[in-house]
Amino acid sequence: MPSRRRALLKVIILGDSGVGKTSLMNQYVNKKFSNQYKATIGADFLTKEVHFEDRLFTLQIWDTAGQERFQSLGVAFYRGADCCVLVYDVNVMKSFDNLNNWREEFLIQASPTDPENFPFVVIGNKTDVDGGNSRVVSEKKARAWCASKGNIPYFETSAKEGTNVEEAFQIIAKNALKNGEEEEIYLPDTIDVGSSSQQRSTGCEC
Amino acid sequence: MIADGVEDEEKWLSAGIAGLQQNAFYMHRALDSNNLKDALKYSAQMLSELRTSRLSPHKYYELYMRAFDELRKLEIFFKEETSRGCSIVELYELVQHAGNILPRLYLLCTVGSVYIKSKEAPAKDVLKDLVEMCRGIQHPLRGLFLRSYLSQVSRDKLPDIGSEYEGDADTVMDAVEFVIQNFTEMNKLWVRMQQQGPAREKEKRGKERSELRDLVGKNLHVLSQIEGVDLEMYKEIVLPRVLEQVVNCKDDLAQYYLMDCIIQVFPDEYHLQTLETLLNACPQLQASVDVKTVLARLMERLSNYAASGAEVLPEFFQVEAFAKLNNAIGKVIEAQENMPIAGVVTLYASLLTFTLQVHPDRLDYVDQILGACVKKLSGREKLDDSKATKQIVALLSAPLEKYKDIDTALKLSNYPRIMEYLSDGTHKEMANVIVQNIMKNKTCISTAEKVDALFELIKGLIRDLDGDSQDELDEDFIEEQNYVARLIQMLHSDDPEEMLKIIQTVRKHILTGGRKRLPYTVPPLIFSSLKLVRRLEGQDESVSGDEASTTPKKIFQLVTQTIEALTSIPVPELALGLYLQCAEAANDCDLEPVAYEFFTQAYILYEEEITDSKTQVTSIHLIIGTLQRMHVFGVENRDALTHKATGYSAKLLKKPDQCRAVYACSHLFWLDDHDSIRDGERVLLCLKRALRIANAVQQMSNATRGSSGSALLFIEILNKYLYFYEKGVSQVTVESIQDLIKLIRNEMQGETSPSDPAADAFLASTLRYIQFQKDKGGAVGDKYKLIIV
């Protein structure tokens, strides 16, 4: 049944500060790129409609702050994610080393029902920088890490030039959809016609 | 009832989630059956859960996120409703019938989002209506979340350039206006939160506000992402409006956080072009705002930008960034009299990093910054606050890392002045950084003046500073002194005059080092001096007519005095080794009296100071080895010295040591490359004497242990026989060699002789050598053929 609920897919983008999370999202959703570095504060999303297997889905892509001091409210928005994208900068070793932390943090905080099989996608961004000469993380190394974590799909992109971004998000959407189909369904304990919330609320009646 | 525990809060949250889920369930059923009325009813009931006042921001955010997710489904439903013919305008009116204002506004924002998408009204009108309507919620926590909901759903519908919602004219301005208005309202709610509630909960409120800060800051992020906010608009509208809000709210938490946000979310180019505006806001902030961290972060950002490529540097010059930052820092420090010294140094360290990145050629700027720092440090006690110390080490290390050259740092007049304010421990740490920088970059320091300045700079390593003369030599100390030794080896000038001055300068400094350091610092200086002597060796004496000029003699005098400094420690075996090195150098310069004097000094040390028998053994072999290579001595001097050396050898404590020293002496009488020193008689005398001692060793062994000792000594002597036989010493005969071999075999096969694999192997290989020489043929082969084994 093409339920309304399943028409929405939630994707979270994580990674160190400055690896290009916002740029990837902007490139994918708006086909725009800016060279200027602008930090992200908190978390918010852009949406994009995608066609998949003759159906229309809305992809809700959450961009997050890489700097911890701009994540003051915590990560409640991880809840209900259908796919998590881990991004690093191929020119910065530390950003690759931190992927593991981001992955574990996500699994702890989002606590998906089946953490073993939760869909991740890894993106090595900024392949364009200095014609690839300043690259420090080899593709082989990145792929080996992805293989060791349960064959995570891996993409190398340039948000600046738009290379491989579309391809990466197609797989992201596909895997998010696969995950979403196994979502739990809520059933109320009791059938209650009225609502008791008014009694529970305190404070002003606004 | 006040919820005062975490447990209670958990309970409230679960109750809220339960209520929310239940209503969501009914909402879903309504959505699935396209029942608009029920959908509105249950969604409003669901949203009522957000009216709670019992949750902390974190927990409220959890509840909000669940409601948020449900509203997305409702939004899709609204969209479908409009495509089924329901008028969006009617829908926009309809949701306003919800009883409570909070659910009503959430629903309104949700429909509003669909409204803008439908393009039935200009985006700016709908947005304006929504942002105004949200004023209805004045409770800070609820208001902040409602407005951030508005900000989120409108995010992709702002009428900015290139957007499908772009209208006819001034549309970017509408987008900017909307976001700034929302930002202003949110900031007001956020600031007001501090004033609400009882005073005793002030701290708790501060914490809660801190958790909520990103909701406010997020608006600035949205502003920075709006397409069409170019430099001009940023400069004229965005920044002044935002700063106005920041300054006027007079709240230290908000000011500190929002300044940081502005710096982080807007691009570097904009900051450079509006530097003055941004910096002028700093003195207007509350006194309790940590302006230094704000400025330090700004400078850090700009430094990184400058490092991104040389092509951006002209932007910095054009706006005179250094002068502006320098000025702003000065003002901040002046205004905040109570700023801890660590803060002051942090600011200057950031400015220095910036300057090194942007103006690497302006040493005067660098010195100016250091000078300003000295000014703040003067009149204070030496620094011992660990934070300030860390910063000052960073400050002083930055120029070294940038220029990779201590030479440049030595040109900074204020550099040593800052070092004066360091505690002894830090001074030493910094001195280590300097020395290691020189090692790493292989910097050559080539004038006495620079050497003097350098050694003054690193005096923490060179001598005991006040009050730290602990006597133990720990590993760190030894490592440090080894670094100093390496440093001394690296000082070099091609001009001998200057090199001598350098040596004298180093000498002056290291002689203040005390007994702990001299054993590490004197040897490298001696070797450095001898290197200079050898450089002069090739030159003719004709230059030496000039009295002031550098001559080997002069250097030898200096060297003698330097080694004498070791006598007080005392380290006689080190001094003896150095004297012998000097003697060899004097030998190469054909200075017989000088060489003789060095030997005399070595002998005096041997006789008077070296009492340990093991040290005596190593020393005597050094003496023999050195003496063997000397050719400068006349017969008389040589006789005197060799006589003494053989005498010492025969007087060693252990017989085997005597034996080995005596046969080593045989080399003193036969020099291959020196016709005048070929005294076969005395060679033989030494060997025979060694044999006698070896015999005595065996007898002693028999007497005390009842078994003979190893034949090793005999085999060693046999090898000496073979050596001199091969060299053509006629006194060493074939018979004597054959007799010796026979003797050795007897010794090894005797009933009382112990088995000794080492001796067996040694003999076997000696015999193999004889066979090998025989097989070689020619003159040597003929000679060896005479030996019948």
Tab-separated table of N, CA, C and O in Angstrom, chain B residues 693-733:
chain	number	residue	atom	x	y	z
B	693	ILE	N	104.649	-12.760	30.943
B	693	ILE	CA	103.481	-12.455	31.787
B	693	ILE	C	102.395	-13.511	31.573
B	693	ILE	O	101.771	-13.985	32.523
B	694	ALA	N	102.207	-13.929	30.305
B	694	ALA	CA	101.198	-14.951	30.014
B	694	ALA	C	101.538	-16.246	30.743
B	694	ALA	O	100.668	-16.933	31.286
B	695	ASN	N	102.835	-16.595	30.749
B	695	ASN	CA	103.293	-17.772	31.492
B	695	ASN	C	102.967	-17.652	32.972
B	695	ASN	O	102.472	-18.591	33.590
B	696	ALA	N	103.247	-16.463	33.483
B	696	ALA	CA	102.985	-16.230	34.909
B	696	ALA	C	101.499	-16.403	35.212
B	696	ALA	O	101.136	-16.938	36.260
B	697	VAL	N	100.674	-15.951	34.265
B	697	VAL	CA	99.221	-16.100	34.449
B	697	VAL	C	98.883	-17.582	34.578
B	697	VAL	O	98.127	-17.992	35.469
B	698	GLN	N	99.469	-18.407	33.689
B	698	GLN	CA	99.198	-19.846	33.736
B	698	GLN	C	99.649	-20.453	35.057
B	698	GLN	O	98.947	-21.263	35.657
B	699	GLN	N	100.824	-20.054	35.489
B	699	GLN	CA	101.331	-20.608	36.748
B	699	GLN	C	100.431	-20.254	37.920
B	699	GLN	O	100.121	-21.078	38.771
B	700	MET	N	100.018	-19.010	37.909
B	700	MET	CA	99.133	-18.584	38.991
B	700	MET	C	97.844	-19.385	38.989
B	700	MET	O	97.332	-19.773	40.031
B	701	SER	N	97.388	-19.655	37.795
B	701	SER	CA	96.149	-20.407	37.679
B	701	SER	C	96.319	-21.821	38.216
B	701	SER	O	95.477	-22.331	38.948
B	702	ASN	N	97.468	-22.416	37.827
B	702	ASN	CA	97.737	-23.753	38.335
B	702	ASN	C	97.818	-23.767	39.849
B	702	ASN	O	97.321	-24.681	40.505
B	703	ALA	N	98.473	-22.743	40.377
B	703	ALA	CA	98.679	-22.692	41.823
B	703	ALA	C	97.376	-22.486	42.584
B	703	ALA	O	97.140	-23.112	43.615
B	704	THR	N	96.531	-21.641	42.049
B	704	THR	CA	95.330	-21.316	42.831
B	704	THR	C	94.142	-22.203	42.498
B	704	THR	O	93.326	-22.495	43.351
B	705	ARG	N	94.019	-22.647	41.224
B	705	ARG	CA	92.841	-23.426	40.856
B	705	ARG	C	93.129	-24.889	40.577
B	705	ARG	O	92.219	-25.692	40.424
B	706	GLY	N	94.446	-25.206	40.417
B	706	GLY	CA	94.799	-26.585	40.101
B	706	GLY	C	94.597	-26.901	38.633
B	706	GLY	O	94.697	-28.042	38.213
B	707	SER	N	94.302	-25.909	37.827
B	707	SER	CA	94.205	-26.151	36.381
B	707	SER	C	94.785	-24.944	35.670
B	707	SER	O	94.781	-23.833	36.208
B	708	SER	N	95.252	-25.174	34.448
B	708	SER	CA	95.810	-24.030	33.731
B	708	SER	C	94.675	-23.191	33.149
B	708	SER	O	93.579	-23.694	32.933
B	709	GLY	N	94.997	-21.933	32.881
B	709	GLY	CA	93.973	-21.039	32.339
B	709	GLY	C	93.856	-21.203	30.835
B	709	GLY	O	94.418	-22.118	30.245
B	710	SER	N	93.161	-20.309	30.267
B	710	SER	CA	92.946	-20.353	28.824
B	710	SER	C	94.224	-20.016	28.076
B	710	SER	O	95.076	-19.264	28.568
B	711	ALA	N	94.323	-20.555	26.865
B	711	ALA	CA	95.506	-20.273	26.051
B	711	ALA	C	95.313	-19.014	25.212
B	711	ALA	O	96.145	-18.694	24.374
B	712	LEU	N	94.255	-18.324	25.473
B	712	LEU	CA	93.889	-17.171	24.650
B	712	LEU	C	95.006	-16.139	24.526
B	712	LEU	O	95.316	-15.664	23.434
B	713	LEU	N	95.623	-15.815	25.664
B	713	LEU	CA	96.679	-14.799	25.634
B	713	LEU	C	97.809	-15.220	24.704
B	713	LEU	O	98.342	-14.406	23.943
B	714	PHE	N	98.174	-16.506	24.743
B	714	PHE	CA	99.257	-16.988	23.877
B	714	PHE	C	98.886	-16.831	22.405
B	714	PHE	O	99.708	-16.469	21.577
B	715	ILE	N	97.639	-17.147	22.116
B	715	ILE	CA	97.226	-17.040	20.707
B	715	ILE	C	97.241	-15.577	20.251
B	715	ILE	O	97.627	-15.263	19.135
B	716	GLU	N	96.840	-14.691	21.163
B	716	GLU	CA	96.892	-13.256	20.825
B	716	GLU	C	98.331	-12.844	20.528
B	716	GLU	O	98.597	-12.131	19.556
B	717	ILE	N	99.264	-13.328	21.378
B	717	ILE	CA	100.666	-12.970	21.171
B	717	ILE	C	101.167	-13.577	19.847
B	717	ILE	O	101.889	-12.929	19.085
B	718	LEU	N	100.745	-14.819	19.560
B	718	LEU	CA	101.122	-15.455	18.296
B	718	LEU	C	100.738	-14.568	17.113
B	718	LEU	O	101.492	-14.394	16.161
B	719	ASN	N	99.557	-13.991	17.207
B	719	ASN	CA	99.114	-13.113	16.127
B	719	ASN	C	100.021	-11.894	15.978
B	719	ASN	O	100.266	-11.432	14.869
B	720	LYS	N	100.479	-11.375	17.109
B	720	LYS	CA	101.440	-10.252	17.041
B	720	LYS	C	102.729	-10.714	16.365
B	720	LYS	O	103.302	-10.005	15.525
B	721	TYR	N	103.206	-11.910	16.730
B	721	TYR	CA	104.414	-12.473	16.095
B	721	TYR	C	104.239	-12.531	14.584
B	721	TYR	O	105.100	-12.119	13.818
B	722	LEU	N	103.100	-13.069	14.184
B	722	LEU	CA	102.854	-13.204	12.746
B	722	LEU	C	102.840	-11.836	12.072
B	722	LEU	O	103.374	-11.650	10.990
B	723	TYR	N	102.242	-10.852	12.739
B	723	TYR	CA	102.166	-9.506	12.168
B	723	TYR	C	103.554	-8.954	11.891
B	723	TYR	O	103.862	-8.508	10.778
B	724	PHE	N	104.368	-9.021	12.932
B	724	PHE	CA	105.708	-8.429	12.762
B	724	PHE	C	106.578	-9.273	11.825
B	724	PHE	O	107.422	-8.744	11.116
B	725	TYR	N	106.362	-10.593	11.836
B	725	TYR	CA	107.072	-11.448	10.899
B	725	TYR	C	106.761	-11.031	9.474
B	725	TYR	O	107.636	-10.867	8.638
B	726	GLU	N	105.491	-10.834	9.222
B	726	GLU	CA	105.056	-10.439	7.887
B	726	GLU	C	105.618	-9.076	7.512
B	726	GLU	O	105.961	-8.810	6.365
B	727	LYS	N	105.755	-8.159	8.512
B	727	LYS	CA	106.286	-6.816	8.248
B	727	LYS	C	107.783	-6.847	8.012
B	727	LYS	O	108.387	-5.827	7.660
B	728	GLY	N	108.421	-7.997	8.286
B	728	GLY	CA	109.854	-8.111	8.031
B	728	GLY	C	110.727	-7.750	9.214
B	728	GLY	O	111.884	-7.355	9.031
B	729	VAL	N	110.215	-7.860	10.402
B	729	VAL	CA	111.062	-7.631	11.577
B	729	VAL	C	111.949	-8.876	11.736
B	729	VAL	O	111.447	-9.962	12.053
B	730	SER	N	113.252	-8.706	11.479
B	730	SER	CA	114.122	-9.885	11.390
B	730	SER	C	114.250	-10.597	12.744
B	730	SER	O	114.494	-11.801	12.796
B	731	GLN	N	114.079	-9.847	13.807
B	731	GLN	CA	114.211	-10.462	15.123
B	731	GLN	C	113.101	-11.498	15.385
B	731	GLN	O	113.250	-12.345	16.250
B	732	VAL	N	112.017	-11.374	14.698
B	732	VAL	CA	110.934	-12.359	14.871
B	732	VAL	C	111.167	-13.477	13.859
B	732	VAL	O	111.012	-13.281	12.661
B	733	THR	N	111.557	-14.637	14.385
B	733	THR	CA	112.020	-15.700	13.493
B	733	THR	C	110.965	-16.777	13.304
B	733	THR	O	110.007	-16.876	14.070
